[in-house]
C-alpha atoms as an extended CHARMM CRD file, in Angstrom:
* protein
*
       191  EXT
         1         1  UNK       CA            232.9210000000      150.7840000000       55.6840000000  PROA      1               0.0000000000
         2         2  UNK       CA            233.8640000000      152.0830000000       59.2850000000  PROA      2               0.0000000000
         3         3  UNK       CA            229.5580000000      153.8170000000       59.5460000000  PROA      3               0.0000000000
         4         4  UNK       CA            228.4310000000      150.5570000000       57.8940000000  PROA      4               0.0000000000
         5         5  UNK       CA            230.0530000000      148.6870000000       60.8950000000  PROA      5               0.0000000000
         6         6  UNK       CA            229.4510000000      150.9270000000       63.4330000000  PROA      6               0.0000000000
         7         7  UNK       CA            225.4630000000      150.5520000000       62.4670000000  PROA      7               0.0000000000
         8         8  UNK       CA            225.3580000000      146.5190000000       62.1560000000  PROA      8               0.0000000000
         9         9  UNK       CA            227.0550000000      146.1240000000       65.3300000000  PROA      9               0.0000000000
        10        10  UNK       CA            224.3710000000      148.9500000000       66.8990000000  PROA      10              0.0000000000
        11        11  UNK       CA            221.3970000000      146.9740000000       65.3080000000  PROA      11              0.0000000000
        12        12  UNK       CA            222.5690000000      143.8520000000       66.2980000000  PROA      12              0.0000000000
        13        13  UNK       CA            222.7180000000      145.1620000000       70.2440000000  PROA      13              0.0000000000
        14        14  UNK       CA            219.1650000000      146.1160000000       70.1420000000  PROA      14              0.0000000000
        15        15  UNK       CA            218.1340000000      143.2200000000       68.6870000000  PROA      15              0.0000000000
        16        16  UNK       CA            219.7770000000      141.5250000000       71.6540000000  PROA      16              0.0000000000
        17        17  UNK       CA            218.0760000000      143.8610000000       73.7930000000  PROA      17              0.0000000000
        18        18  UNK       CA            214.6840000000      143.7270000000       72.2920000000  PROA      18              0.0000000000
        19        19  UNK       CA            215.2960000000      139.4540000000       73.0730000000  PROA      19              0.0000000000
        20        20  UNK       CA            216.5300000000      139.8230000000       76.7210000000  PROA      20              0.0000000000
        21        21  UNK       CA            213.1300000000      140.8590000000       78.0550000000  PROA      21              0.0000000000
        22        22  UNK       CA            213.4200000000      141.4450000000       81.3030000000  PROA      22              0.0000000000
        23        23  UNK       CA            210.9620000000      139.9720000000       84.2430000000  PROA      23              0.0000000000
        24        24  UNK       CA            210.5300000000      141.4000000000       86.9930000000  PROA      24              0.0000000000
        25        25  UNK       CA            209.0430000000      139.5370000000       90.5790000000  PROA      25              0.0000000000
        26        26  UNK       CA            208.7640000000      140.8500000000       93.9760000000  PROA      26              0.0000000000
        27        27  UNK       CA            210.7660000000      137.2490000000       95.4390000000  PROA      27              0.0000000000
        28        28  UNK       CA            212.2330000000      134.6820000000       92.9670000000  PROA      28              0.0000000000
        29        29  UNK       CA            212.4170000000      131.1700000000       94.5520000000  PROA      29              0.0000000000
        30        30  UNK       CA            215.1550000000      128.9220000000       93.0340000000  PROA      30              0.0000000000
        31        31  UNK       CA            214.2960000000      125.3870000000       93.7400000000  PROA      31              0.0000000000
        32        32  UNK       CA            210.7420000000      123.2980000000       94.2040000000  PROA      32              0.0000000000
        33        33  UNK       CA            211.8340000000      120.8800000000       96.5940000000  PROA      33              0.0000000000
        34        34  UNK       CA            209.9780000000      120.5880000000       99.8910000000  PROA      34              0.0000000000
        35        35  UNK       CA            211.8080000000      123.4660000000      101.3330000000  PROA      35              0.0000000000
        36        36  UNK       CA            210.6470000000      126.1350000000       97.5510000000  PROA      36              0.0000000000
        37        37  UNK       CA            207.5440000000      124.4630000000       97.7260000000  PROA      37              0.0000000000
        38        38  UNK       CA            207.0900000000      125.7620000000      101.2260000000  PROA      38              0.0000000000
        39        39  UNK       CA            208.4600000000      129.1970000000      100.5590000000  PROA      39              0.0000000000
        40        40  UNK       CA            205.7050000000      129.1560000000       97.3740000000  PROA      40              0.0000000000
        41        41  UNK       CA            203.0140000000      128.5660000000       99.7650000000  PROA      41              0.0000000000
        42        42  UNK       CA            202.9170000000      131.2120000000      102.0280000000  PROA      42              0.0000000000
        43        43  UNK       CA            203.8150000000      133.7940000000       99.1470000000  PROA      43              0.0000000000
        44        44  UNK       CA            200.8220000000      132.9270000000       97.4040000000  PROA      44              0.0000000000
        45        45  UNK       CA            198.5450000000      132.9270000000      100.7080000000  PROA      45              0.0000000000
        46        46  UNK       CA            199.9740000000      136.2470000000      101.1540000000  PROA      46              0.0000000000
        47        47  UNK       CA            199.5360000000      137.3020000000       98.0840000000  PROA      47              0.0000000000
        48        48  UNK       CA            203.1840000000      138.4110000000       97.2150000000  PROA      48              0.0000000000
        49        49  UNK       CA            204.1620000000      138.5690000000       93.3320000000  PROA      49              0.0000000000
        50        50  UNK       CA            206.5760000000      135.1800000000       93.2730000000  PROA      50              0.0000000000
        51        51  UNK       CA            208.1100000000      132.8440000000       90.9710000000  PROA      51              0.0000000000
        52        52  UNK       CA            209.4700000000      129.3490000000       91.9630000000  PROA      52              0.0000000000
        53        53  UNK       CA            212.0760000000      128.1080000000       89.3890000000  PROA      53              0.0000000000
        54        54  UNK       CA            212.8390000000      124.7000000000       88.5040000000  PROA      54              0.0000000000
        55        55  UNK       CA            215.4760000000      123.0370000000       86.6940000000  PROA      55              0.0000000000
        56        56  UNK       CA            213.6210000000      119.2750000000       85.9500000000  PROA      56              0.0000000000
        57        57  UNK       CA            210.3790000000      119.2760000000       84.6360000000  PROA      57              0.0000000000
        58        58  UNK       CA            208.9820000000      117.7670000000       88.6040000000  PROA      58              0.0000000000
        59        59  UNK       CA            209.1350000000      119.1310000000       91.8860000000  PROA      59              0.0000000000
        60        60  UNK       CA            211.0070000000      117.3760000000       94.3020000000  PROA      60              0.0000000000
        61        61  UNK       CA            213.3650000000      115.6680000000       91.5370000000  PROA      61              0.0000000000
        62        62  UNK       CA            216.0970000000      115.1350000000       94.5160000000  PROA      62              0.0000000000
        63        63  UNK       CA            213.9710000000      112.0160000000       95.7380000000  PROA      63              0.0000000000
        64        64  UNK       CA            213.8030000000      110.8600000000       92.2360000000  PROA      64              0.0000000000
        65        65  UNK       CA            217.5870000000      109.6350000000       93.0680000000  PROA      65              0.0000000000
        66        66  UNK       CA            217.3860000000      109.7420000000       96.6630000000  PROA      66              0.0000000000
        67        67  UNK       CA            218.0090000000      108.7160000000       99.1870000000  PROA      67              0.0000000000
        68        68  UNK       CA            219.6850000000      105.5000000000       96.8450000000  PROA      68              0.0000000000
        69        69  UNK       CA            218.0620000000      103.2300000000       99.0880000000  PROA      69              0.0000000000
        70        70  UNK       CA            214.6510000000      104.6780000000       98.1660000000  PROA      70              0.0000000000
        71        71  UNK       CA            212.9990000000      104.9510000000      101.8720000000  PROA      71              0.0000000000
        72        72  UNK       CA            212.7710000000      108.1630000000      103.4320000000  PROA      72              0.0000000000
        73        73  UNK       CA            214.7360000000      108.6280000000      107.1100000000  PROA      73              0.0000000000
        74        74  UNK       CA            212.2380000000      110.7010000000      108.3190000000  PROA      74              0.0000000000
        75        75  UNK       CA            209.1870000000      109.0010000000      110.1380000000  PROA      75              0.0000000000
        76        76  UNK       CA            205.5120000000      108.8940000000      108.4800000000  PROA      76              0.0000000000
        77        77  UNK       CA            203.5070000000      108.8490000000      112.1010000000  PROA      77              0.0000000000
        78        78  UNK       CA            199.9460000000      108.0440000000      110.7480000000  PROA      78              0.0000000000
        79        79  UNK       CA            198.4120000000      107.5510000000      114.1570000000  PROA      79              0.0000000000
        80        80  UNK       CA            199.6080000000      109.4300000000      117.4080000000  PROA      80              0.0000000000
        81        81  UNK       CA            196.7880000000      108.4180000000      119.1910000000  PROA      81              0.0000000000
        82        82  UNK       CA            195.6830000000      111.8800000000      119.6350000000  PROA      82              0.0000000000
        83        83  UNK       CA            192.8730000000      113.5640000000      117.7630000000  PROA      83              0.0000000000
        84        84  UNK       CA            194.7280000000      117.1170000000      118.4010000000  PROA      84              0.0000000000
        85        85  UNK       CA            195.3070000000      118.0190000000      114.5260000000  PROA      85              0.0000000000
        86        86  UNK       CA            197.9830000000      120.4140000000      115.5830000000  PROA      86              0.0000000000
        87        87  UNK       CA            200.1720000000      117.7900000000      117.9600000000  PROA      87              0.0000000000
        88        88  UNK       CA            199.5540000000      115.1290000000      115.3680000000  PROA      88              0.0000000000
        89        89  UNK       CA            201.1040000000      117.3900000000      112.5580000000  PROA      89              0.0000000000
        90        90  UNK       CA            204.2090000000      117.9660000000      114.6070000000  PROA      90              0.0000000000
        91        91  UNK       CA            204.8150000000      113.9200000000      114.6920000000  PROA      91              0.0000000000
        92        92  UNK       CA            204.6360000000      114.3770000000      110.6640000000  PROA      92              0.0000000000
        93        93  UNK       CA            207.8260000000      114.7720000000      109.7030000000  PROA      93              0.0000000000
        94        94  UNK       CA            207.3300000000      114.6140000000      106.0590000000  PROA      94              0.0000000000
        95        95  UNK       CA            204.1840000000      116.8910000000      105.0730000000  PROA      95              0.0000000000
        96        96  UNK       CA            203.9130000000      120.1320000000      104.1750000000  PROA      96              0.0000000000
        97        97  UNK       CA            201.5170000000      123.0600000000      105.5200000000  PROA      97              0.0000000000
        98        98  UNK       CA            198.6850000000      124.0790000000      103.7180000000  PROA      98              0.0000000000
        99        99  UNK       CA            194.9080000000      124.7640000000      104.1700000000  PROA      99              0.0000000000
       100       100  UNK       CA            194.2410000000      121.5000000000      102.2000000000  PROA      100             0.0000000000
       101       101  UNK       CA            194.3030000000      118.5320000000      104.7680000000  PROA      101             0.0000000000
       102       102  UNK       CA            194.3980000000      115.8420000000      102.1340000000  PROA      102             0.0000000000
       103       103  UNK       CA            197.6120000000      116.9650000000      101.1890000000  PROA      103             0.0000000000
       104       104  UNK       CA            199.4880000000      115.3430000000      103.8230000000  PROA      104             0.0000000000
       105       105  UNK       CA            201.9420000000      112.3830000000      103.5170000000  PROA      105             0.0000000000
       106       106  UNK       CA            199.8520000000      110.0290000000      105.7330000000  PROA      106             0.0000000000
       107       107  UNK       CA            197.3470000000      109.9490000000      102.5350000000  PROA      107             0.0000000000
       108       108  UNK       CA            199.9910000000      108.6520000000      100.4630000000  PROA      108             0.0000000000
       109       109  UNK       CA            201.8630000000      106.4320000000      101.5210000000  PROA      109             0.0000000000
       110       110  UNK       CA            201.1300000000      103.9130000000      105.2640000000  PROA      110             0.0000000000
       111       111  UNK       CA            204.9050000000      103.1480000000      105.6780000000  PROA      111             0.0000000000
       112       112  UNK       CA            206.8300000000      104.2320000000      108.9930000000  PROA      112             0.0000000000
       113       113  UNK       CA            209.7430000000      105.4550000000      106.4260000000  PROA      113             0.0000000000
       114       114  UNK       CA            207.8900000000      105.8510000000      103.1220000000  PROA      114             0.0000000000
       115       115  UNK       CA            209.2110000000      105.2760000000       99.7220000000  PROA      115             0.0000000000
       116       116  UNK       CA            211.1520000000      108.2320000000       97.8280000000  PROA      116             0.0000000000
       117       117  UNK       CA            208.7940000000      107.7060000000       94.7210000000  PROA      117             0.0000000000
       118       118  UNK       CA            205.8920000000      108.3040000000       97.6790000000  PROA      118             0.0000000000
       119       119  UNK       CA            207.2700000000      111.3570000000       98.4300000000  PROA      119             0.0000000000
       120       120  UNK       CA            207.5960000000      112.3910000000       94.4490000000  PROA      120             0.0000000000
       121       121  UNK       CA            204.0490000000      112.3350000000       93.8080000000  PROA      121             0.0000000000
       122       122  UNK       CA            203.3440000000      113.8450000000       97.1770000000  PROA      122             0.0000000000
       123       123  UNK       CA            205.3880000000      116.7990000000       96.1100000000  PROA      123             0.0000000000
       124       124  UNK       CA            204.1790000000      117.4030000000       92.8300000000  PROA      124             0.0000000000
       125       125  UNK       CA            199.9820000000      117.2450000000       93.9790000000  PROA      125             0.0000000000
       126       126  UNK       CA            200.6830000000      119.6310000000       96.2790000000  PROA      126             0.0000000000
       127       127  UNK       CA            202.4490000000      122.1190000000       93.9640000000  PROA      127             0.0000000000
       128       128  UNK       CA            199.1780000000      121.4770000000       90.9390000000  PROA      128             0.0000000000
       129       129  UNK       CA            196.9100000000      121.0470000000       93.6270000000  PROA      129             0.0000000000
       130       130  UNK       CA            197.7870000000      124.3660000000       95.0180000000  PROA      130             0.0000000000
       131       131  UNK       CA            198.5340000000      125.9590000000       91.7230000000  PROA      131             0.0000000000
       132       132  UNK       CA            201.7750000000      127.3680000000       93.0280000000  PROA      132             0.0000000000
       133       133  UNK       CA            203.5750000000      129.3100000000       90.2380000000  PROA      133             0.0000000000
       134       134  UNK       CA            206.2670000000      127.2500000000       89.1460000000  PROA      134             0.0000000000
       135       135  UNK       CA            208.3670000000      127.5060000000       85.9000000000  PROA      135             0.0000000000
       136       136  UNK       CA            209.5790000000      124.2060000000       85.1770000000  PROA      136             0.0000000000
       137       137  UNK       CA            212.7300000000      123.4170000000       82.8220000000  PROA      137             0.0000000000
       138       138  UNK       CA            214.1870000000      126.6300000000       84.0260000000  PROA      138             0.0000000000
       139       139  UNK       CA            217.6120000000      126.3850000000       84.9500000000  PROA      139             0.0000000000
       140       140  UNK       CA            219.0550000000      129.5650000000       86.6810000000  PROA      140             0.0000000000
       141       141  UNK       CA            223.0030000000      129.7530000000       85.3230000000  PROA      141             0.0000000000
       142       142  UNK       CA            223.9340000000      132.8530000000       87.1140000000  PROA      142             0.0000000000
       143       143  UNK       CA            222.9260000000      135.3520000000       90.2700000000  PROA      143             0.0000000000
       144       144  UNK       CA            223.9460000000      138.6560000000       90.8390000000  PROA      144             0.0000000000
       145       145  UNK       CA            223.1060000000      142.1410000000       92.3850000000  PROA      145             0.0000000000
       146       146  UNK       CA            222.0390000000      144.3930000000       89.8720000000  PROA      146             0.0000000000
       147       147  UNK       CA            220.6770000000      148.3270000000       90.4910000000  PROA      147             0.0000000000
       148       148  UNK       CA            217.5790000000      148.3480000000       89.0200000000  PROA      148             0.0000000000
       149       149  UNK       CA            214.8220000000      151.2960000000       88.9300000000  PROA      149             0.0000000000
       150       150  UNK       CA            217.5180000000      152.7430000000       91.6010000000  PROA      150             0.0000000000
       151       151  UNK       CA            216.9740000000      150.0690000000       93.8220000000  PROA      151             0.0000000000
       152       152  UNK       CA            219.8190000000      147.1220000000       94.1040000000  PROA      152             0.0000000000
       153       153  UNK       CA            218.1450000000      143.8520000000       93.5780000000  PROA      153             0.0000000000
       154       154  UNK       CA            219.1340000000      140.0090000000       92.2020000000  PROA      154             0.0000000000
       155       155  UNK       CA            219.3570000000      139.1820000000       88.6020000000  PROA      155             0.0000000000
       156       156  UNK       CA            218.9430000000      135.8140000000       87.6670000000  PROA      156             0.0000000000
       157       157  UNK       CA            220.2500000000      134.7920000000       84.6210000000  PROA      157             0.0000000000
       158       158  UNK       CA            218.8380000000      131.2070000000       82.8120000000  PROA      158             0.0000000000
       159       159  UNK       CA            220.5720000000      128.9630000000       80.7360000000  PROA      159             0.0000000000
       160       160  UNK       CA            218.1450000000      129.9700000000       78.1510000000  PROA      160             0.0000000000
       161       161  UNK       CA            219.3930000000      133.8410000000       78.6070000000  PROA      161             0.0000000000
       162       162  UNK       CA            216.5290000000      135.0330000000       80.0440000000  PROA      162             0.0000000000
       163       163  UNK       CA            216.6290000000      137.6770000000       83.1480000000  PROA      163             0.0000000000
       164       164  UNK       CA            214.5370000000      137.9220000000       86.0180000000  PROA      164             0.0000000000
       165       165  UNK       CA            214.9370000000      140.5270000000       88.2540000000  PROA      165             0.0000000000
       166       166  UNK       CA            213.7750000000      140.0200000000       91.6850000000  PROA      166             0.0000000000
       167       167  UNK       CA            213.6530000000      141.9060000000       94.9130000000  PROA      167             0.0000000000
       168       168  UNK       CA            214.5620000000      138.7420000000       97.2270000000  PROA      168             0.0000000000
       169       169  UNK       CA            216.0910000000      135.6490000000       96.1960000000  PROA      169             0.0000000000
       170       170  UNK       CA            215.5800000000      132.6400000000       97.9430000000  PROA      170             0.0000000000
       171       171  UNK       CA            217.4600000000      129.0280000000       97.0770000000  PROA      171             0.0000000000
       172       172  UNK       CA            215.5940000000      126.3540000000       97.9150000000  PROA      172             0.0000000000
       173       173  UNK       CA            217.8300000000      123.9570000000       96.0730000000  PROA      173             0.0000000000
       174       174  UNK       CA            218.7880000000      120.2470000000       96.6370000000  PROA      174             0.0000000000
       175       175  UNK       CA            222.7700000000      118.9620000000       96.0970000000  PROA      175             0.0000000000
       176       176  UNK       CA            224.6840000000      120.9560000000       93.9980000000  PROA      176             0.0000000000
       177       177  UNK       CA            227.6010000000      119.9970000000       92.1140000000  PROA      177             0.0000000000
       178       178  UNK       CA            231.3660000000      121.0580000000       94.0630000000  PROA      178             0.0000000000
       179       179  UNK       CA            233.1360000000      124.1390000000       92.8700000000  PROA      179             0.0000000000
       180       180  UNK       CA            236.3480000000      122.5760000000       92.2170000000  PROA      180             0.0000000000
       181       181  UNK       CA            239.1450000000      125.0050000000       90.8080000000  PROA      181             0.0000000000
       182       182  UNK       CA            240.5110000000      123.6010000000       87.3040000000  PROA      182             0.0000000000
       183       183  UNK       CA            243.1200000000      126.5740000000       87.6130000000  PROA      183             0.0000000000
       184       184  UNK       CA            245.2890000000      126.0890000000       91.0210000000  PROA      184             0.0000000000
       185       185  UNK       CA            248.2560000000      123.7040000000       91.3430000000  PROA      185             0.0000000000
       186       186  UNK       CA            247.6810000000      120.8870000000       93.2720000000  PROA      186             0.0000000000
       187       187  UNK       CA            244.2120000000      121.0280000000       93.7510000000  PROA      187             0.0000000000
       188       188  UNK       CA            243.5160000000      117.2240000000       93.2440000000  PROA      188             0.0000000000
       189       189  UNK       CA            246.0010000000      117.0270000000       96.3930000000  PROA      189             0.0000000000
       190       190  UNK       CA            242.7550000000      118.5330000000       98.2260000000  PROA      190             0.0000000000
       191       191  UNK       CA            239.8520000000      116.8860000000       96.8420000000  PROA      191             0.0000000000
């Protein structure tokens, strides 16, 4: 009975194993706000081997509930009155960099502080219209440092158990919930 137990539990674990395939990218981006969307960008111009992971199944879902009065703070300055493309960019507060001038925010929305929902749709045609390489619906549960092919490197775990294995990690993410202790006394005295 002892061998017969000894062998399930041994099959079982490669099972397991044979499941947890493991992915490996040169930098893992957690997060496809503005900020991931960014990163995604330039690793793509440059050719890197990246992955941008995202939790909802949009970019930018942050302005989906935000700001709560649904206009952006920062200023959409259509017209400088210069015709320097490089001094009117730095008046943009909103769009993002890329070799693709129609994907600015002054071609979405003509509001001084532009809707949130503006800003949604901005977000997401820039990451198709760039083909970034984003996995949407892919929540990343856990990060550690992990030696892998004798190098130490991050493992991120998802929700779904799958591991990546990355050489840089970079979190782009919007609000996260608090890290509130369930187990000290008094904590609610803090919070």
């Amino acid at each position: 009975m002892n061998n017969f137990l000894f062998y399930f539990i041994a099959a079982i674990g490669c099972i397991l194993s044979i499941q947890a395939k493991i992915i490996h990218h040169q930098y893992c981006i957690v997060g496809s706000g503005p900020g991931g969307l960014q990163m995604a960008f330039y690793m793509k111009r440059a050719n890197r081997d990246y992955i941008v992971f995202e939790r909802n199944n949009i970019s930018g879902s942050f302005f989906r509930l935000y700001p709560r009065h649904r206009r952006l703070l920062s200023v959409n300055k259509i017209s400088t009155g210069a015709i320097n493309s490089e001094f009117n960019l730095r008046h943009d507060w909103n769009s993002l960099l890329s070799d693709n001038d129609s994907l600015t925010m002054p071609h979405y929305s003509d509001q001084y502080y532009p809707h949130a929902d503006d800003m949604v749709r901005y977000l997401n045609d820039y990451a198709s219209g760039l083909q970034l390489n984003i996995q949407y619906n892919t929540e990343i549960n856990k990060i550690s440092r992990v030696h892998y092919k004798q190098s130490l490197r991050f493992k991120l775990t998802t929700k779904s158990a799958s591991i990546y294995i990355c050489d840089v990690a970079i979190i782009s993410t919007g609000m996260s919930k608090p890290n509130i202790p369930t187990d000290v006394q008094g904590i609610h005295h803090t919070v």
